[in-house]
C-alpha cells in the first residue's frame, strides 16, 4: 500500500483480471464484449509486461502500443477499440484509486474512413434465401429458416443464436429477444419467415424427437447452433458453393434496415426494431438510401451525365 496517498500498488495483469470480472459479473456485459476487452487488454499486458506497476505506465507507453498496432496493419476500427478498452480500464482504476493520474485520457483515436453498411439488393437477398432449397449444402429447411428470419427481423447473429422456442408470441409472428446490454425488445417475422420456420421445426422434431434443447436452431448433432455455426452456414451458402457473393450474417441486418427505410419506415421505428441505443447508429442507413436514390436518379434522368 502506498501510505502517502492511500493507494494500493497493483500490477497491470492483476488490474486487467479484476476489471474483466467487473464488466462480466457486475456490469453484465455480453460474452462477445468481454472477449473483445480481454483481447485488447491482454495485448496491453503482453506489450508493457504483466508485472508492470499500473501507476508507472505513461502516455508514451500507451502510444507505443497504438503505434505497434499500426505496424501490424490492424484496421482503424480495431485500434480505436483497443484505445477505448484501455480508457475504460484506466477509468476503472482511477475510480478505485489504483492510479494517481489517468494518462489514457490523452490517447487520441484515429480518424476512421466512413464506410457505408454492406447490404444486399432485393435480387441478392431473394437468391440467397432460396439457395438452401436449390443447393442442399447443409440442412436445407433449417438454413432457409435462418436466412428468412435474419432478413425479416434484423436480428444480430447472437440474438438469433439465443432465440428459444418459448420466446415466441402470437404464434411465430413475433418474439421477445435479449439484445445488447441485456435489453429486451420485440422483433417480427413476416409470412415467408414463419412458413420457413414451421417447416424447419417439423423436420427438427423428426430428427430429434426427444430433444430438450430450448434454442430454436440446432446443429446436425442436435445441440444449439452457436454464433460460429451461424457464420459457417451463411458463408457456405454465399460462398463459391452457393451464390458466389460472400456476405456475413450482419449483411441481413443491414439489408433489413435499408429495406425498411427505402419503403418509408420512420427512422425511430427502425431504431427500435434494430435495438440501437443511439439514433446516430441508425442514421448510417439513411446515407445508404441517399446513395441509392442518387444512383437511380443518375440512371433515370434523361440528361444525367450527358453533354450536349
CSV table of C-alpha atoms in Angstrom, one decimal:
chain,number,residue,atom,x,y,z
A,1,UNK,CA,0.0,0.0,0.0
A,2,UNK,CA,1.2,3.5,-0.9
A,3,UNK,CA,0.8,5.0,2.6
A,4,UNK,CA,1.5,8.6,1.4
A,5,UNK,CA,-1.6,8.6,-0.9
A,6,UNK,CA,-3.6,5.7,0.4
A,7,UNK,CA,-3.1,4.0,-2.9
A,8,UNK,CA,-2.8,0.2,-3.4
A,9,UNK,CA,0.2,-0.8,-5.6
A,10,UNK,CA,-1.2,-3.1,-8.3
A,11,UNK,CA,0.3,-4.8,-11.2
A,12,UNK,CA,-1.1,-4.4,-14.7
A,13,UNK,CA,-2.2,-8.1,-15.1
A,14,UNK,CA,-4.0,-8.0,-11.8
A,15,UNK,CA,-5.9,-4.8,-12.8
A,16,UNK,CA,-6.9,-6.4,-16.1
A,17,UNK,CA,-8.1,-9.6,-14.4
A,18,UNK,CA,-10.1,-7.6,-11.8
A,19,UNK,CA,-11.6,-5.3,-14.5
A,20,UNK,CA,-12.7,-8.3,-16.7
A,21,UNK,CA,-14.5,-9.8,-13.7
A,22,UNK,CA,-16.2,-6.5,-13.0
A,23,UNK,CA,-17.6,-5.9,-16.5
A,24,UNK,CA,-18.8,-9.5,-16.8
A,25,UNK,CA,-20.2,-10.1,-13.2
A,26,UNK,CA,-21.3,-6.5,-12.2
A,27,UNK,CA,-21.9,-4.7,-15.5
A,28,UNK,CA,-23.4,-7.8,-17.2
A,29,UNK,CA,-21.6,-7.2,-20.5
A,30,UNK,CA,-22.2,-9.8,-23.2
A,31,UNK,CA,-19.7,-12.6,-23.6
A,32,UNK,CA,-18.8,-11.2,-27.0
A,33,UNK,CA,-18.0,-7.8,-25.5
A,34,UNK,CA,-16.0,-9.3,-22.7
A,35,UNK,CA,-13.9,-11.3,-25.2
A,36,UNK,CA,-13.1,-8.1,-27.1
A,37,UNK,CA,-12.0,-6.4,-23.9
A,38,UNK,CA,-9.9,-9.4,-22.9
A,39,UNK,CA,-8.2,-9.5,-26.3
A,40,UNK,CA,-7.3,-5.8,-26.1
A,41,UNK,CA,-6.2,-5.7,-22.5
A,42,UNK,CA,-4.1,-8.9,-22.7
A,43,UNK,CA,-2.3,-7.3,-25.7
A,44,UNK,CA,-1.6,-4.3,-23.5
A,45,UNK,CA,-0.2,-6.5,-20.7
A,46,UNK,CA,1.9,-8.5,-23.2
A,47,UNK,CA,3.4,-5.3,-24.7
A,48,UNK,CA,4.1,-3.5,-21.4
A,49,UNK,CA,4.7,-6.5,-19.2
A,50,UNK,CA,2.1,-8.2,-17.0
A,51,UNK,CA,4.0,-7.4,-13.8
A,52,UNK,CA,4.4,-3.7,-14.6
A,53,UNK,CA,3.1,-1.5,-11.8
A,54,UNK,CA,0.0,0.1,-13.1
A,55,UNK,CA,0.8,3.6,-11.7
A,56,UNK,CA,4.1,3.6,-13.6
A,57,UNK,CA,2.5,3.4,-17.1
A,58,UNK,CA,3.0,6.6,-19.1
A,59,UNK,CA,1.3,8.1,-22.1
A,60,UNK,CA,4.4,7.2,-24.1
A,61,UNK,CA,3.9,3.5,-23.2
A,62,UNK,CA,0.3,3.6,-24.4
A,63,UNK,CA,1.2,5.4,-27.6
A,64,UNK,CA,3.9,2.7,-28.2
A,65,UNK,CA,1.1,0.0,-28.1
A,66,UNK,CA,-1.0,2.0,-30.5
A,67,UNK,CA,1.9,2.5,-32.9
A,68,UNK,CA,2.7,-1.2,-32.9
A,69,UNK,CA,-0.9,-2.0,-33.9
A,70,UNK,CA,-0.3,0.3,-36.9
A,71,UNK,CA,2.8,-1.6,-37.7
A,72,UNK,CA,0.8,-4.8,-37.5
A,73,UNK,CA,-1.6,-3.3,-40.1
A,74,UNK,CA,-4.6,-3.6,-37.8
A,75,UNK,CA,-7.8,-1.9,-39.0
A,76,UNK,CA,-8.5,1.6,-37.7
A,77,UNK,CA,-11.7,0.3,-36.0
A,78,UNK,CA,-9.6,-2.4,-34.2
A,79,UNK,CA,-7.1,0.2,-33.0
A,80,UNK,CA,-9.8,2.6,-31.8
A,81,UNK,CA,-11.5,-0.3,-30.0
A,82,UNK,CA,-8.1,-1.0,-28.2
A,83,UNK,CA,-7.9,2.6,-27.2
A,84,UNK,CA,-11.5,2.5,-25.9
A,85,UNK,CA,-10.7,-0.6,-23.9
A,86,UNK,CA,-7.6,1.0,-22.3
A,87,UNK,CA,-9.5,4.1,-21.4
A,88,UNK,CA,-12.2,2.0,-19.7
A,89,UNK,CA,-9.6,0.1,-17.7
A,90,UNK,CA,-7.8,3.2,-16.6
A,91,UNK,CA,-11.1,4.9,-15.7
A,92,UNK,CA,-12.0,1.9,-13.5
A,93,UNK,CA,-8.6,2.0,-11.9
A,94,UNK,CA,-8.8,5.8,-11.2
A,95,UNK,CA,-12.2,5.3,-9.6
A,96,UNK,CA,-10.7,2.8,-7.2
A,97,UNK,CA,-7.6,4.9,-6.6
A,98,UNK,CA,-5.2,2.4,-8.2
A,99,UNK,CA,-3.6,5.2,-10.2
A,100,UNK,CA,-2.9,8.8,-9.4
A,101,UNK,CA,-3.3,10.1,-13.0
A,102,UNK,CA,-5.4,8.8,-15.9
A,103,UNK,CA,-2.9,9.2,-18.7
A,104,UNK,CA,-5.2,7.3,-21.1
A,105,UNK,CA,-7.4,10.3,-21.4
A,106,UNK,CA,-4.7,11.9,-23.6
A,107,UNK,CA,-4.8,9.0,-26.1
A,108,UNK,CA,-6.2,10.2,-29.4
A,109,UNK,CA,-8.4,7.9,-31.5
A,110,UNK,CA,-7.7,7.6,-35.2
A,111,UNK,CA,-10.0,9.0,-37.8
A,112,UNK,CA,-11.7,6.1,-39.5
A,113,UNK,CA,-12.8,6.2,-43.1
A,114,UNK,CA,-16.5,6.3,-43.5
A,115,UNK,CA,-17.9,3.0,-44.6
A,116,UNK,CA,-21.5,2.5,-45.7
A,117,UNK,CA,-23.1,-0.6,-44.4
A,118,UNK,CA,-22.9,-3.6,-46.8
A,119,UNK,CA,-26.4,-4.5,-47.8
A,120,UNK,CA,-27.9,-6.9,-50.4
A,121,UNK,CA,-30.2,-5.9,-53.2
A,122,UNK,CA,-33.7,-7.4,-53.5
A,123,UNK,CA,-32.4,-9.8,-56.1
A,124,UNK,CA,-29.4,-10.8,-54.0
A,125,UNK,CA,-31.4,-11.4,-50.8
A,126,UNK,CA,-34.1,-13.4,-52.7
A,127,UNK,CA,-31.4,-15.5,-54.3
A,128,UNK,CA,-29.6,-16.2,-51.0
A,129,UNK,CA,-32.9,-17.1,-49.2
A,130,UNK,CA,-33.8,-19.6,-51.9
A,131,UNK,CA,-30.3,-21.1,-52.1
A,132,UNK,CA,-30.8,-23.8,-49.4
A,133,UNK,CA,-33.8,-25.3,-51.4
A,134,UNK,CA,-31.8,-25.3,-54.6
A,135,UNK,CA,-28.5,-26.3,-53.2
A,136,UNK,CA,-28.7,-28.5,-50.1
A,137,UNK,CA,-25.2,-27.9,-48.7
A,138,UNK,CA,-26.1,-28.4,-45.1
A,139,UNK,CA,-29.6,-28.6,-43.6
A,140,UNK,CA,-31.9,-27.1,-46.1
A,141,UNK,CA,-35.1,-26.4,-44.1
A,142,UNK,CA,-33.1,-25.0,-41.1
A,143,UNK,CA,-30.8,-22.8,-43.3
A,144,UNK,CA,-33.7,-21.3,-45.2
A,145,UNK,CA,-35.5,-20.5,-41.9
A,146,UNK,CA,-32.3,-18.9,-40.6
A,147,UNK,CA,-32.0,-16.7,-43.7
A,148,UNK,CA,-35.7,-15.7,-43.8
A,149,UNK,CA,-35.7,-14.9,-40.1
A,150,UNK,CA,-32.5,-12.9,-40.3
A,151,UNK,CA,-33.9,-10.8,-43.1
A,152,UNK,CA,-37.4,-10.4,-41.6
A,153,UNK,CA,-36.3,-9.4,-38.1
A,154,UNK,CA,-33.0,-7.6,-38.5
A,155,UNK,CA,-31.6,-9.7,-35.6
A,156,UNK,CA,-28.0,-9.8,-34.7
A,157,UNK,CA,-26.4,-13.2,-35.0
A,158,UNK,CA,-26.1,-13.6,-31.2
A,159,UNK,CA,-29.7,-12.8,-30.8
A,160,UNK,CA,-30.9,-15.4,-33.3
A,161,UNK,CA,-28.5,-17.9,-31.8
A,162,UNK,CA,-30.0,-17.4,-28.3
A,163,UNK,CA,-33.6,-17.4,-29.5
A,164,UNK,CA,-35.6,-20.0,-27.7
A,165,UNK,CA,-38.9,-21.8,-28.6
A,166,UNK,CA,-40.7,-20.1,-25.7
A,167,UNK,CA,-39.7,-16.6,-26.8
A,168,UNK,CA,-42.3,-16.5,-29.5
A,169,UNK,CA,-45.7,-14.8,-29.1
A,170,UNK,CA,-48.8,-14.7,-31.4
A,171,UNK,CA,-47.7,-18.0,-33.0
A,172,UNK,CA,-44.5,-17.3,-34.7
A,173,UNK,CA,-45.2,-13.7,-35.8
A,174,UNK,CA,-43.1,-12.1,-33.1
A,175,UNK,CA,-40.7,-12.8,-30.3
A,176,UNK,CA,-39.0,-11.1,-27.4
A,177,UNK,CA,-35.3,-11.3,-27.6
A,178,UNK,CA,-32.4,-10.3,-25.4
A,179,UNK,CA,-30.2,-7.8,-27.2
A,180,UNK,CA,-27.1,-5.8,-26.4
A,181,UNK,CA,-26.8,-4.5,-22.9
A,182,UNK,CA,-29.2,-7.2,-21.7
A,183,UNK,CA,-32.1,-5.2,-23.1
A,184,UNK,CA,-35.2,-7.0,-24.4
A,185,UNK,CA,-37.1,-5.9,-27.5
A,186,UNK,CA,-39.7,-7.3,-29.7
A,187,UNK,CA,-38.9,-8.4,-33.3
A,188,UNK,CA,-41.3,-9.5,-36.0
A,189,UNK,CA,-41.3,-12.3,-38.6
A,190,UNK,CA,-43.3,-12.0,-41.8
A,191,UNK,CA,-45.2,-14.8,-43.6
A,192,UNK,CA,-42.2,-16.2,-45.5
A,193,UNK,CA,-40.1,-16.4,-42.3
A,194,UNK,CA,-43.0,-18.0,-40.4
A,195,UNK,CA,-43.6,-20.6,-43.1
A,196,UNK,CA,-39.9,-21.5,-43.3
A,197,UNK,CA,-39.6,-21.7,-39.5
A,198,UNK,CA,-42.6,-24.1,-39.2
A,199,UNK,CA,-41.2,-26.4,-41.9
A,200,UNK,CA,-37.9,-26.5,-40.2
A,201,UNK,CA,-39.5,-27.2,-36.8
A,202,UNK,CA,-41.4,-30.2,-38.2
A,203,UNK,CA,-38.1,-31.6,-39.5
A,204,UNK,CA,-36.3,-30.8,-36.3
A,205,UNK,CA,-38.9,-32.8,-34.4
A,206,UNK,CA,-38.5,-35.7,-36.8
A,207,UNK,CA,-34.7,-35.7,-36.5
A,208,UNK,CA,-34.5,-35.1,-32.7
A,209,UNK,CA,-37.8,-36.2,-31.2
A,210,UNK,CA,-36.5,-36.3,-27.7
A,211,UNK,CA,-34.6,-33.1,-27.8
A,212,UNK,CA,-34.9,-30.8,-24.7
A,213,UNK,CA,-32.8,-28.0,-26.2
A,214,UNK,CA,-34.7,-24.8,-25.9
A,215,UNK,CA,-32.8,-22.9,-28.6
A,216,UNK,CA,-34.7,-22.8,-31.9
A,217,UNK,CA,-31.8,-23.6,-34.1
A,218,UNK,CA,-29.8,-26.8,-33.7
A,219,UNK,CA,-26.7,-28.2,-35.4
A,220,UNK,CA,-26.7,-31.6,-37.0
A,221,UNK,CA,-25.7,-33.2,-33.8
A,222,UNK,CA,-28.8,-31.9,-32.0
A,223,UNK,CA,-27.1,-29.3,-29.8
A,224,UNK,CA,-27.7,-25.5,-30.0
A,225,UNK,CA,-26.2,-23.8,-33.1
A,226,UNK,CA,-23.6,-21.4,-32.0
A,227,UNK,CA,-22.8,-17.9,-33.4
A,228,UNK,CA,-19.8,-19.5,-35.1
A,229,UNK,CA,-22.2,-22.1,-36.6
A,230,UNK,CA,-24.5,-19.3,-38.0
A,231,UNK,CA,-21.4,-17.7,-39.6
A,232,UNK,CA,-20.5,-21.0,-41.1
A,233,UNK,CA,-24.0,-21.6,-42.6
A,234,UNK,CA,-24.1,-18.1,-44.1
A,235,UNK,CA,-20.6,-18.2,-45.6
A,236,UNK,CA,-21.1,-21.7,-47.1
A,237,UNK,CA,-24.3,-20.6,-49.0
A,238,UNK,CA,-23.0,-17.2,-50.0
A,239,UNK,CA,-19.5,-18.6,-51.0
A,240,UNK,CA,-18.3,-20.4,-54.1
A,241,UNK,CA,-20.5,-23.4,-53.4
A,242,UNK,CA,-23.6,-21.1,-53.3
A,243,UNK,CA,-24.4,-17.7,-54.7
A,244,UNK,CA,-20.7,-16.7,-55.1
A,245,UNK,CA,-21.3,-13.3,-53.4
A,246,UNK,CA,-19.8,-13.7,-49.9
A,247,UNK,CA,-21.7,-12.0,-47.1
A,248,UNK,CA,-21.8,-12.1,-43.3
A,249,UNK,CA,-24.8,-12.6,-41.0
A,250,UNK,CA,-24.7,-8.9,-40.3
A,251,UNK,CA,-25.4,-8.1,-44.0
A,252,UNK,CA,-29.0,-9.4,-43.4
A,253,UNK,CA,-29.4,-6.8,-40.6
A,254,UNK,CA,-28.1,-4.0,-42.9
A,255,UNK,CA,-30.4,-5.2,-45.7
A,256,UNK,CA,-33.4,-5.2,-43.3
A,257,UNK,CA,-32.7,-1.7,-42.1
A,258,UNK,CA,-32.2,-0.4,-45.7
A,259,UNK,CA,-35.4,-2.0,-46.9
A,260,UNK,CA,-37.4,-0.5,-44.1
A,261,UNK,CA,-36.1,3.0,-44.7
A,262,UNK,CA,-36.5,2.6,-48.5
A,263,UNK,CA,-40.1,1.7,-48.0
A,264,UNK,CA,-40.9,4.7,-45.8
A,265,UNK,CA,-40.5,3.5,-42.3
A,266,UNK,CA,-39.8,6.2,-39.7
A,267,UNK,CA,-36.2,6.2,-38.6
A,268,UNK,CA,-37.2,6.0,-34.9
A,269,UNK,CA,-39.2,2.8,-35.6
A,270,UNK,CA,-36.2,1.3,-37.4
A,271,UNK,CA,-34.0,2.3,-34.4
A,272,UNK,CA,-36.4,0.4,-32.1
A,273,UNK,CA,-36.6,-2.6,-34.3
A,274,UNK,CA,-32.8,-2.8,-34.5
A,275,UNK,CA,-32.3,-2.2,-30.8
A,276,UNK,CA,-29.9,0.7,-31.4
A,277,UNK,CA,-29.3,2.8,-28.2
A,278,UNK,CA,-28.3,5.8,-30.3
A,279,UNK,CA,-30.2,7.2,-33.2
A,280,UNK,CA,-26.9,8.2,-34.9
A,281,UNK,CA,-26.2,4.5,-35.4
A,282,UNK,CA,-29.4,4.1,-37.3
A,283,UNK,CA,-28.8,7.2,-39.4
A,284,UNK,CA,-26.0,5.4,-41.2
A,285,UNK,CA,-28.6,3.7,-43.2
A,286,UNK,CA,-30.1,7.0,-44.4
A,287,UNK,CA,-26.8,7.5,-46.2
A,288,UNK,CA,-27.2,4.2,-47.9
A,289,UNK,CA,-30.7,5.1,-49.1
A,290,UNK,CA,-29.5,8.6,-50.3
A,291,UNK,CA,-26.7,6.9,-52.3
A,292,UNK,CA,-29.2,4.5,-53.8
A,293,UNK,CA,-31.6,7.4,-54.7
A,294,UNK,CA,-28.7,9.3,-56.3
A,295,UNK,CA,-27.8,6.2,-58.4
A,296,UNK,CA,-31.4,5.8,-59.5
A,297,UNK,CA,-31.6,9.5,-60.4
A,298,UNK,CA,-28.4,9.4,-62.4
A,299,UNK,CA,-29.6,6.3,-64.3
A,300,UNK,CA,-33.1,7.6,-65.0
A,301,UNK,CA,-32.9,11.3,-65.6
A,302,UNK,CA,-32.6,11.9,-69.4
A,303,UNK,CA,-29.7,14.4,-69.3
A,304,UNK,CA,-27.8,12.8,-66.4
A,305,UNK,CA,-24.1,12.6,-67.1
A,306,UNK,CA,-24.7,13.6,-70.7
A,307,UNK,CA,-23.2,16.5,-72.6
A,308,UNK,CA,-24.9,18.4,-75.4
